[in-house]
Amino acid sequence: MNEFERIEKFFKPLTRGHRGALGLRDDAALLDVPEGCEMVVSADMSVEGVHFRKEDELENIACKALRVNLSDMAAKGAKPLGYFLSLCWPGRLRESDMKAFAGGLAHDGDAFDISLLGGDLTAGEQLTIAVTILGIIAKDSMPLRSNAEAGDDIYVSGTIGDGALGLLLLEGRQSALSTQERRYLHQRYFLPTPRLELGRALVGNIGASIDVSDGLLGDLEHICKASGVGARIFEARIPLSRAAGTMLAEDDSLLERILTGGDDYEILFCAAPAQRAAIDKIGSELRTPLARIGEIAKNSDIALIRPDGNETIPATKSFRHF
Amino acid sequence: MNEFERIEKFFKPLTRGHRGALGLRDDAALLDVPEGCEMVVSADMSVEGVHFRKEDELENIACKALRVNLSDMAAKGAKPLGYFLSLCWPGRLRESDMKAFAGGLAHDGDAFDISLLGGDLTAGEQLTIAVTILGIIAKDSMPLRSNAEAGDDIYVSGTIGDGALGLLLLEGRQSALSTQERRYLHQRYFLPTPRLELGRALVGNIGASIDVSDGLLGDLEHICKASGVGARIFEARIPLSRAAGTMLAEDDSLLERILTGGDDYEILFCAAPAQRAAIDKIGSELRTPLARIGEIAKNSDIALIRPDGNETIPATKSFRHF
């Protein structure tokens, strides 16, 4: 099959009938933005050997490549509309692999109500997936990274470190975890859940917001730099899953991995203390744990308060590509 | 430098002060769509060893990766607003290479009045450039591929085959061309010029439209398939540069390469015969040669009429990735 036949067979169904996709048969897609809304756009690339391992399931690789983009929409409180997929597909992969890859996207397209709108399919050596995602939000309501203010509470959703520890286990790390706990951490690494509902509910109640992809401390640093502030984080308040807690109890040096490993795709956000009741209510209604882990400070340091009250300034904050 | 420092140094200037880019320091960009307009979005990926050669100049590679996307905007008559760049950058390349790459984008950003709005920078083995471009157009005015009708004239802008022949020369093909002609063909391969002004001027006067990237016949086939029609193209009317004419005179088997090699980034469009005067006027005003090369037919064949009047149905129509 040539690329046009592949697009017709595997990718056209992913448009889910969205008119603006023009059946993936035109040079461009058309998108309408409702009055009073702005378009929110983000792009993330996933590369073989960097963001996933060659031996990973193609269905999971596809889903994760889409979900990391959905997670950006979640952090910005946007409603995702559609995505563009540029795919560099190695010749060694088969048609059945492409079917599995597209199958993952089909599943998530339905799960998150999002359509493929266009893109590009090309041959190459290294499987590379570039997604650009488009969403909408009411004008002037997007929570920017630069909106943090001294005195704000710092919250994070869900639990932190699961994805990074899941990858560590996949890489052969030993641990006394049960099969179920092990599977849970693997799953958190392979298939993060973008916090779309939470992100939209938080709009209007919060200041700065970001999704945790590079690492909790690194992403907090992004907020602090953009806002010209610092932060204090209480180690004892970092929300951990039971599995992550077990591994940390086995080896307390894993704390750094938990705080800087990334791949969490939770939402890290700041809000004035006056918003505590409203935020607790949102967490309860959505049954999403929200942990108040620290506070924004006037200086520019990111300090970690140990359980004994001592303060440290962690040097490593996130995964670095270069 | 880590990726954030590289983004700050090399890529932030490419936003050219566009507010919606948020200084490339947020998870997403914000875009306003003026009332009465729709957003036109397209994505194209350029991969080392597929779309360009490892030894090509990084400045040219960057410009071309952007220009092939601008060419899609041109074919759709859209005004480009901004672009997202997801870049997989090999470790073997240096900081000076990244500077050259960003320098190319800076030049074209000014030349085509377009801002970088966001993206992603990641390490990897194979230089891979994924661009998603966003533009606007008045509602319901975009010339679709599916708008061709039997009886329409078929036009193409500029000259055809230069890029494909330029690549052939770079690959070592012998020819008696002058240095100047040779340089002209190389340049047409490395730095196509998106026909943005022409595309916008044609809106309202034409039916179907596409940019010639896969090959003249292949892209015509895209229009024909989307519109459920066929076409007749007159070989003698295919517009050739002097350099391409010289090479064709040396070896008439190059005709296939000219018609199917792609990399032209001219606009191929269809229009009712009643529009001839209007289209000629647009061509004159913009000093852009527009050749009327054939006509849309009721059947589904793409026929090539030879200078002697004989008809052939070319089997090969374009470059194929798979």
XYZ file of C-alpha atoms in Angstrom:
644
model
C 0.000 0.000 0.000
C 1.280 3.492 -0.752
C 0.899 6.335 1.746
C -2.434 7.504 0.332
C -3.961 4.021 0.607
C -2.620 3.762 4.158
C -4.103 7.128 5.054
C -7.456 6.088 3.585
C -7.493 2.723 5.364
C -5.943 3.410 8.759
C -6.203 7.116 9.415
C -9.365 8.387 7.735
C -11.589 6.573 10.276
C -9.831 8.573 13.011
C -11.472 11.756 11.725
C -14.720 10.398 13.219
C -16.693 12.276 10.589
C -15.314 15.716 11.540
C -16.253 17.874 8.530
C -13.218 20.118 8.855
C -10.886 17.157 8.279
C -12.145 17.080 4.656
C -11.682 13.311 4.670
C -7.893 13.799 4.967
C -8.033 14.418 1.214
C -7.084 18.074 1.103
C -3.959 20.151 1.761
C -5.398 21.590 4.949
C -8.183 21.252 7.487
C -10.773 23.909 8.325
C -11.650 24.863 11.869
C -14.328 27.112 13.210
C -13.735 28.898 16.508
C -16.956 29.782 18.357
C -17.446 33.460 19.194
C -16.012 34.434 22.556
C -13.427 31.663 22.395
C -9.732 31.533 21.633
C -7.839 28.643 20.149
C -5.335 26.873 22.390
C -2.627 25.013 20.470
C 0.196 22.796 21.624
C 2.680 20.376 20.035
C 4.629 17.430 21.445
C 6.844 14.947 19.683
C 7.536 11.325 20.674
C 10.684 9.658 19.381
C 11.701 5.994 19.433
C 14.491 5.360 21.896
C 13.847 8.681 23.647
C 10.182 8.789 24.667
C 9.456 5.099 24.225
C 11.376 1.889 23.721
C 11.525 0.062 20.404
C 9.936 -2.985 22.025
C 6.899 -1.154 23.428
C 3.419 -1.937 22.070
C 2.528 0.302 19.132
C -0.984 0.756 20.445
C 0.370 2.168 23.707
C 2.954 4.314 21.910
C 0.207 5.898 19.810
C -2.083 6.501 22.783
C 0.665 8.038 24.868
C 1.790 10.317 22.021
C -1.760 11.657 21.880
C -2.288 11.749 25.651
C 0.776 13.849 26.403
C -0.759 16.443 24.096
C -4.190 16.083 25.694
C -2.459 16.647 29.012
C -1.304 20.080 27.811
C -4.920 20.920 26.970
C -5.895 19.715 30.459
C -3.330 21.936 32.158
C -4.621 24.911 30.197
C -8.273 24.140 30.916
C -9.037 23.858 27.197
C -11.577 21.661 25.452
C -9.623 19.677 22.838
C -11.147 19.739 19.345
C -8.781 17.829 17.133
C -5.206 16.948 16.355
C -2.708 16.774 13.519
C -0.417 13.778 13.275
C 2.884 13.801 11.403
C 4.263 10.315 11.410
C 7.685 9.075 10.341
C 7.172 5.345 9.871
C 10.129 2.935 9.559
C 10.137 0.432 6.684
C 10.797 -2.457 9.097
C 7.300 -2.095 10.574
C 4.401 -3.976 9.012
C 0.890 -3.160 7.997
C -0.346 -4.951 11.113
C 1.801 -2.581 13.170
C 0.183 0.407 11.519
C -3.209 -1.138 12.226
C -2.296 -1.493 15.915
C -0.974 2.075 16.019
C -4.136 3.474 14.426
C -6.207 1.239 16.714
C -4.757 2.981 19.744
C -5.624 6.368 18.300
C -9.138 5.164 17.419
C -9.693 4.099 21.021
C -8.478 7.365 22.459
C -10.294 9.414 19.835
C -13.559 8.000 21.168
C -12.488 8.048 24.822
C -11.532 11.720 24.701
C -13.917 12.818 21.928
C -11.213 14.135 19.660
C -10.773 13.828 15.884
C -7.761 13.516 13.641
C -7.859 16.547 11.343
C -4.788 16.126 9.163
C -1.078 15.479 9.092
C 1.594 13.752 7.130
C 2.856 10.205 6.650
C 6.437 9.650 5.585
C 9.034 6.888 5.543
C 12.153 7.100 7.745
C 14.446 5.154 10.074
C 13.241 6.143 13.520
C 9.569 5.989 14.487
C 8.696 9.606 15.233
C 5.273 10.895 16.148
C 4.600 14.615 16.049
C 1.189 15.658 17.321
C -0.202 19.180 17.259
C -3.385 19.518 19.260
C -6.005 22.266 19.010
C -8.577 23.186 21.593
C -10.732 26.100 22.626
C -11.218 28.118 25.771
C -13.265 31.178 26.698
C -11.315 34.338 25.900
C -8.832 35.577 28.513
C -9.420 32.647 30.849
C -6.437 30.375 30.195
C -4.336 29.752 33.331
C -0.850 30.835 32.312
C 2.401 29.604 33.782
C 3.174 33.204 34.610
C 0.187 33.663 36.948
C 1.734 32.404 40.190
C 1.923 34.884 43.082
C 3.764 34.769 46.394
C 1.455 33.276 49.003
C -0.392 31.012 46.545
C -0.941 27.423 47.552
C 0.628 24.806 45.271
C -1.433 21.737 44.420
C -0.881 18.614 42.397
C -3.485 16.106 41.241
C -3.295 12.315 41.622
C 0.008 10.728 42.610
C 3.559 11.563 41.600
C 6.438 9.332 40.489
C 4.440 6.345 39.232
C 5.424 6.729 35.594
C 9.116 7.234 36.347
C 9.176 4.230 38.698
C 7.225 2.157 36.161
C 9.948 2.850 33.596
C 12.631 1.976 36.158
C 10.974 -1.432 36.687
C 10.744 -1.986 32.928
C 14.469 -1.280 32.749
C 15.107 -4.182 35.155
C 15.077 -2.537 38.583
C 14.509 -5.093 41.366
C 11.728 -4.621 43.930
C 9.513 -6.726 46.213
C 6.339 -5.205 44.699
C 3.342 -7.475 44.088
C 2.508 -8.310 40.459
C -0.497 -6.042 40.721
C 1.515 -3.053 42.003
C 4.140 -3.639 39.353
C 1.459 -3.723 36.667
C -0.050 -0.526 38.058
C 3.247 1.342 37.738
C 3.887 -0.022 34.230
C 0.431 1.109 33.223
C 0.978 4.590 34.634
C 4.091 4.805 32.483
C 2.498 3.480 29.293
C -0.912 5.092 29.529
C -1.115 8.326 31.493
C -4.603 9.770 31.931
C -4.880 13.410 30.908
C -6.834 15.335 33.566
C -9.145 17.041 31.106
C -12.226 17.376 33.326
C -10.191 18.630 36.229
C -8.384 21.195 34.102
C -11.624 22.633 32.787
C -13.210 22.719 36.228
C -10.256 24.618 37.674
C -10.468 27.495 35.167
C -11.381 30.658 37.058
C -10.315 29.271 40.438
C -6.587 29.041 39.908
C -3.569 31.100 38.930
C -0.680 29.319 37.219
C -0.976 25.789 35.890
C 1.217 23.244 34.080
C 1.139 19.520 33.450
C 3.858 17.439 35.059
C 5.802 15.949 32.172
C 9.449 16.885 32.800
C 9.335 16.226 36.553
C 7.464 17.774 39.483
C 10.331 20.042 40.513
C 11.286 20.913 36.940
C 7.747 21.850 35.994
C 7.358 23.834 39.195
C 10.540 25.629 38.164
C 8.906 26.502 34.827
C 6.054 28.170 36.720
C 8.448 29.944 39.079
C 10.649 31.272 36.274
C 7.677 32.445 34.214
C 6.153 34.135 37.287
C 9.357 35.474 38.826
C 8.792 33.693 42.137
C 10.111 30.765 44.202
C 8.411 27.885 45.979
C 8.506 25.728 49.106
C 7.408 22.119 48.755
C 6.750 19.827 51.724
C 8.199 16.394 51.028
C 5.751 14.709 53.377
C 2.815 16.039 51.377
C 3.912 14.666 47.977
C 1.090 12.285 47.044
C 2.370 8.763 46.392
C 0.587 5.639 45.234
C 0.892 2.566 47.459
C 3.256 1.024 44.930
C 5.487 4.104 44.827
C 5.420 4.244 48.639
C 6.582 0.631 48.794
C 9.502 1.286 46.465
C 10.487 4.444 48.341
C 10.446 2.496 51.617
C 12.815 -0.044 50.027
C 15.209 2.690 48.887
C 14.791 6.288 49.991
C 17.180 7.528 47.291
C 14.286 6.996 44.875
C 12.803 10.264 46.112
C 14.816 12.174 43.539
C 13.473 9.964 40.765
C 9.931 10.541 42.018
C 10.308 14.313 42.143
C 12.260 14.755 38.906
C 11.488 11.737 36.691
C 8.433 13.227 35.034
C 5.970 11.274 32.901
C 3.259 11.978 35.496
C 0.796 13.993 33.403
C -0.866 15.276 36.529
C -1.765 18.951 36.872
C 0.413 21.164 39.028
C -1.333 24.443 39.829
C -1.282 27.450 42.112
C -4.224 29.187 43.734
C -4.836 31.869 46.325
C -5.620 30.463 49.812
C -9.118 32.002 49.497
C -9.835 29.326 46.871
C -9.202 26.336 49.171
C -12.868 25.446 49.690
C -13.684 25.798 45.981
C -10.734 23.624 45.015
C -11.558 20.945 47.592
C -15.101 20.882 46.222
C -13.857 20.385 42.640
C -11.598 17.543 43.784
C -14.461 15.826 45.627
C -16.952 16.233 42.803
C -14.555 14.797 40.241
C -13.247 12.195 42.728
C -9.762 13.403 41.903
C -7.263 13.615 44.753
C -5.761 17.099 44.977
C -2.800 17.474 47.330
C -1.765 20.884 48.649
C 1.988 20.314 48.577
C 3.470 23.723 49.211
C 3.379 27.446 48.653
C 4.734 30.066 46.301
C 7.467 32.216 47.880
C 8.877 35.652 47.106
C 12.434 34.505 46.413
C 13.459 32.506 43.348
C 14.503 29.227 45.016
C 12.654 25.964 44.907
C 13.098 24.584 48.406
C 12.178 21.115 49.564
C 11.158 20.911 53.245
C 12.200 17.517 54.620
C 9.968 15.734 57.149
C 12.380 16.837 59.918
C 11.869 20.482 58.964
C 15.237 20.918 57.270
C 15.264 22.708 53.920
C 17.204 21.607 50.835
C 17.506 23.168 47.385
C 17.465 20.230 44.938
C 20.002 20.610 42.127
C 18.419 18.164 39.672
C 14.867 19.091 38.803
C 13.951 17.217 35.655
C 14.903 15.013 32.758
C 17.041 16.832 30.198
C 17.269 16.050 26.492
C 20.625 17.759 25.956
C 22.852 24.103 26.945
C 19.735 22.172 27.872
C 16.617 22.291 25.721
C 15.070 25.200 27.603
C 18.184 27.322 27.189
C 18.284 26.421 23.489
C 14.629 27.359 23.092
C 15.270 30.686 24.824
C 18.350 31.479 22.758
C 17.561 30.173 19.281
C 13.804 29.840 19.009
C 12.218 32.540 21.153
C 13.351 35.296 18.725
C 11.373 33.481 16.014
C 8.120 34.396 17.763
C 8.766 37.965 16.531
C 6.886 39.299 19.522
C 3.615 37.451 18.766
C 1.692 37.692 22.055
C -0.035 34.348 21.614
C 3.313 32.534 21.622
C 3.594 33.436 25.334
C 7.364 33.647 24.910
C 7.482 29.874 24.235
C 7.289 29.538 28.011
C 3.870 27.956 28.369
C 2.268 24.588 27.570
C 0.271 26.069 24.714
C -0.150 29.093 22.497
C -3.273 31.238 22.223
C -4.750 32.273 18.899
C -7.551 34.622 18.096
C -9.581 34.037 14.938
C -11.184 37.205 13.562
C -14.958 37.111 13.128
C -16.064 35.849 9.749
C -12.902 33.796 9.351
C -12.070 30.137 9.664
C -8.769 28.652 10.634
C -6.853 26.729 7.964
C -4.378 24.214 9.382
C -1.851 21.960 7.705
C 1.102 19.803 8.770
C 4.140 18.534 6.883
C 7.148 16.637 8.133
C 10.695 16.696 6.721
C 12.995 13.782 7.486
C 16.744 13.462 6.969
C 17.549 11.047 4.154
C 13.994 11.267 2.812
C 13.156 14.934 2.224
C 16.705 16.259 2.396
C 20.224 14.897 2.366
C 22.418 14.756 5.453
C 24.965 17.012 3.734
C 22.494 19.792 2.871
C 22.832 23.206 4.532
C 20.843 23.407 7.759
C 19.654 26.902 6.908
C 18.133 25.627 3.654
C 16.671 22.559 5.346
C 14.900 24.761 7.884
C 13.581 27.189 5.260
C 12.301 24.414 3.035
C 10.571 22.638 5.935
C 8.694 25.869 6.603
C 8.096 26.734 2.959
C 6.456 23.429 2.051
C 3.925 24.259 4.768
C 3.528 27.835 3.538
C 2.883 26.346 0.109
C -0.142 24.492 1.500
C -1.472 27.801 2.823
C -0.850 29.306 -0.623
C -2.786 26.558 -2.393
C -5.703 27.113 -0.025
C -5.631 30.891 -0.400
C -5.067 31.334 3.355
C -3.143 34.046 5.160
C -0.571 32.248 7.334
C -0.495 33.390 10.983
C 2.018 31.195 12.695
C 3.571 27.777 12.979
C 4.472 25.091 15.483
C 7.818 23.359 15.175
C 8.545 19.937 16.652
C 12.182 19.205 16.158
C 14.087 15.973 16.717
C 17.698 17.084 16.884
C 20.597 14.586 16.620
C 23.360 14.735 19.225
C 26.045 14.815 16.498
C 24.941 18.330 15.464
C 26.487 21.354 17.159
C 25.216 24.561 18.627
C 26.420 26.394 15.527
C 24.222 24.056 13.473
C 21.211 24.971 15.571
C 22.073 28.618 15.104
C 22.156 28.146 11.321
C 18.873 26.236 11.416
C 17.152 28.926 13.481
C 18.739 31.577 11.243
C 16.944 30.122 8.237
C 13.641 30.254 10.091
C 14.329 33.821 11.232
C 14.878 34.904 7.626
C 11.713 33.268 6.384
C 9.694 34.437 9.380
C 10.398 38.002 8.310
C 10.120 37.306 4.574
C 6.691 35.697 4.941
C 5.530 37.584 8.055
C 4.946 34.474 10.129
C 5.750 33.740 13.781
C 6.810 30.638 15.623
C 4.082 29.970 18.192
C 5.243 26.828 19.955
C 6.515 23.304 19.550
C 8.863 20.794 21.027
C 12.605 20.142 21.014
C 13.860 16.640 21.604
C 16.995 14.567 21.092
C 17.045 11.681 18.580
C 19.077 9.992 15.828
C 17.516 11.352 12.658
C 16.954 15.061 12.095
C 13.187 15.347 11.802
C 11.258 18.567 11.409
C 7.510 18.552 11.938
C 5.780 21.836 11.166
C 2.116 22.573 11.712
C 1.016 25.813 10.125
C -2.074 27.866 10.936
C -3.696 30.474 8.768
C -7.034 32.177 8.272
C -9.447 32.591 5.424
C -12.891 34.148 5.029
C -15.572 31.586 5.896
C -16.656 29.178 3.157
C -14.155 30.507 0.627
C -11.339 27.920 0.718
C -10.745 26.272 -2.687
C -11.121 22.554 -1.984
C -9.539 19.735 -3.927
C -13.038 18.419 -4.510
C -14.258 21.484 -6.423
C -13.118 20.514 -9.928
C -15.841 20.178 -12.563
C -15.803 18.709 -16.069
C -15.034 21.506 -18.527
C -12.844 23.466 -16.085
C -9.533 24.750 -17.369
C -6.449 23.443 -15.550
C -3.684 25.924 -14.747
C -0.303 25.735 -13.107
C 1.851 28.626 -11.895
C 5.560 29.134 -12.638
C 7.554 26.290 -14.164
C 7.436 22.556 -13.499
C 10.227 20.037 -12.946
C 12.956 22.397 -11.768
C 13.154 20.999 -8.232
C 13.198 17.375 -9.365
C 15.877 18.095 -11.975
C 17.876 20.111 -9.450
C 17.942 17.086 -7.165
C 18.956 14.856 -10.087
C 21.951 17.134 -10.746
C 22.876 17.090 -7.053
C 22.829 13.299 -7.251
C 25.497 13.423 -9.974
C 23.489 13.516 -13.198
C 25.579 14.799 -16.127
C 24.379 17.677 -18.299
C 25.802 20.431 -20.512
C 23.962 23.138 -18.501
C 25.753 26.406 -17.782
C 26.839 27.034 -14.181
C 24.098 29.587 -13.866
C 21.375 27.212 -15.070
C 22.684 24.496 -12.801
C 22.608 26.877 -9.839
C 19.073 27.914 -10.750
C 17.838 24.302 -10.632
C 19.676 23.595 -7.362
C 18.094 26.673 -5.868
C 14.625 25.657 -6.999
C 15.174 22.344 -5.196
C 16.562 23.851 -1.990
C 14.403 26.929 -1.678
C 10.974 26.746 -3.284
C 8.937 29.945 -3.188
C 5.435 29.488 -1.800
C 2.925 31.295 -4.019
C 1.146 33.025 -1.156
C 0.068 36.198 -2.955
C -1.151 34.276 -5.952
C -3.128 31.837 -3.810
C -4.927 34.626 -1.989
C -5.655 36.501 -5.208
C -7.194 33.402 -6.794
C -9.778 32.860 -4.027
C -13.220 33.372 -5.488
C -12.070 32.904 -9.084
C -11.170 29.230 -9.016
C -12.590 25.814 -8.172
C -10.168 23.138 -7.011
C -6.606 23.925 -5.970
C -3.560 22.050 -4.688
C 0.146 22.721 -4.410
C 2.475 20.589 -6.520
C 4.573 18.662 -4.030
C 4.179 14.985 -4.986
C 4.402 15.593 -8.737
C 2.243 17.430 -11.267
C 0.382 14.319 -12.405
C 0.082 12.883 -8.898
C -1.304 16.091 -7.468
C -3.677 16.429 -10.404
C -4.793 12.896 -9.587
C -5.551 14.018 -6.005
C -7.860 16.703 -7.385
C -9.467 14.267 -9.833
C -10.085 11.606 -7.187
C -11.498 14.102 -4.702
C -13.753 15.607 -7.393
C -14.711 12.373 -9.167
C -13.443 13.566 -12.541
C -10.594 12.991 -15.023
C -8.242 15.333 -16.842
C -6.485 15.945 -20.153
C -3.085 17.606 -20.032
C -1.285 18.945 -23.102
C 2.405 18.066 -22.924
C 3.383 21.009 -25.115
C 1.791 23.450 -22.665
C 3.727 22.291 -19.570
C 5.692 25.391 -18.541
C 9.431 24.695 -18.387
C 12.314 26.892 -17.325
C 15.115 27.346 -19.859
C 17.333 25.063 -17.780
C 14.692 22.319 -17.641
C 14.103 22.714 -21.391
C 17.826 22.242 -22.018
C 17.941 19.035 -19.978
C 14.796 17.699 -21.661
C 16.325 18.398 -25.084
C 19.387 16.372 -24.019
C 17.249 13.423 -22.914
C 13.529 13.306 -23.628
C 13.016 10.481 -21.102
C 13.333 13.186 -18.410
C 9.746 14.174 -19.186
C 8.489 11.603 -16.671
C 10.741 13.054 -13.991
C 9.461 16.539 -14.758
C 5.819 15.518 -14.568
C 6.064 13.216 -11.541
C 9.135 14.277 -9.556
C 7.359 16.821 -7.402
C 9.102 19.406 -5.221
C 7.668 22.182 -7.408
C 5.522 24.042 -4.857
C 3.645 25.741 -7.640
C -0.148 26.014 -7.510
C -2.206 23.704 -9.695
C -5.790 24.905 -9.969
C -8.988 24.538 -11.953
C -11.358 27.270 -13.048
C -14.388 27.656 -15.284
C -13.531 29.006 -18.775
C -15.593 32.118 -17.919
C -12.800 33.057 -15.486
C -10.036 33.190 -18.115
C -9.827 36.982 -18.291
C -9.880 37.367 -14.489
C -7.149 34.765 -14.086
C -4.965 36.288 -16.799
C -5.324 39.629 -15.037
C -4.225 38.158 -11.687
C -1.205 36.563 -13.353
C -0.206 39.849 -15.002
C -0.696 41.942 -11.891
C 1.407 39.600 -9.771
C 3.892 39.030 -12.616
C 3.389 35.319 -12.092
C 3.270 33.113 -15.185
C 0.084 31.036 -15.230
C -0.068 28.305 -17.883
C -3.389 26.811 -18.983
C -2.189 23.232 -19.388
C -5.368 21.216 -19.878
C -8.958 20.617 -18.944
C -11.035 18.591 -16.526
C -12.866 15.672 -18.190
C -15.913 13.615 -17.257
C -14.113 10.254 -17.095
C -11.641 9.297 -14.383
C -8.450 9.036 -16.482
C -5.537 11.398 -16.469
C -4.508 11.563 -20.102
C -1.398 13.209 -21.488
C -1.791 14.587 -25.015
C 1.550 14.308 -26.828
C 2.646 17.059 -29.240
C 1.643 14.774 -32.154
C -1.903 14.526 -30.773
C -1.562 10.972 -29.463
C -2.936 10.304 -25.982
C -1.171 8.296 -23.266
C -2.276 7.405 -19.740
C 0.878 7.730 -17.602
C 1.254 4.884 -15.089
C 3.664 6.648 -12.705
C 2.247 9.871 -11.326
C 4.299 10.786 -8.282
C 6.942 9.958 -5.744
C 5.801 7.314 -3.268
C 7.020 6.869 0.288
C 5.972 3.227 0.638
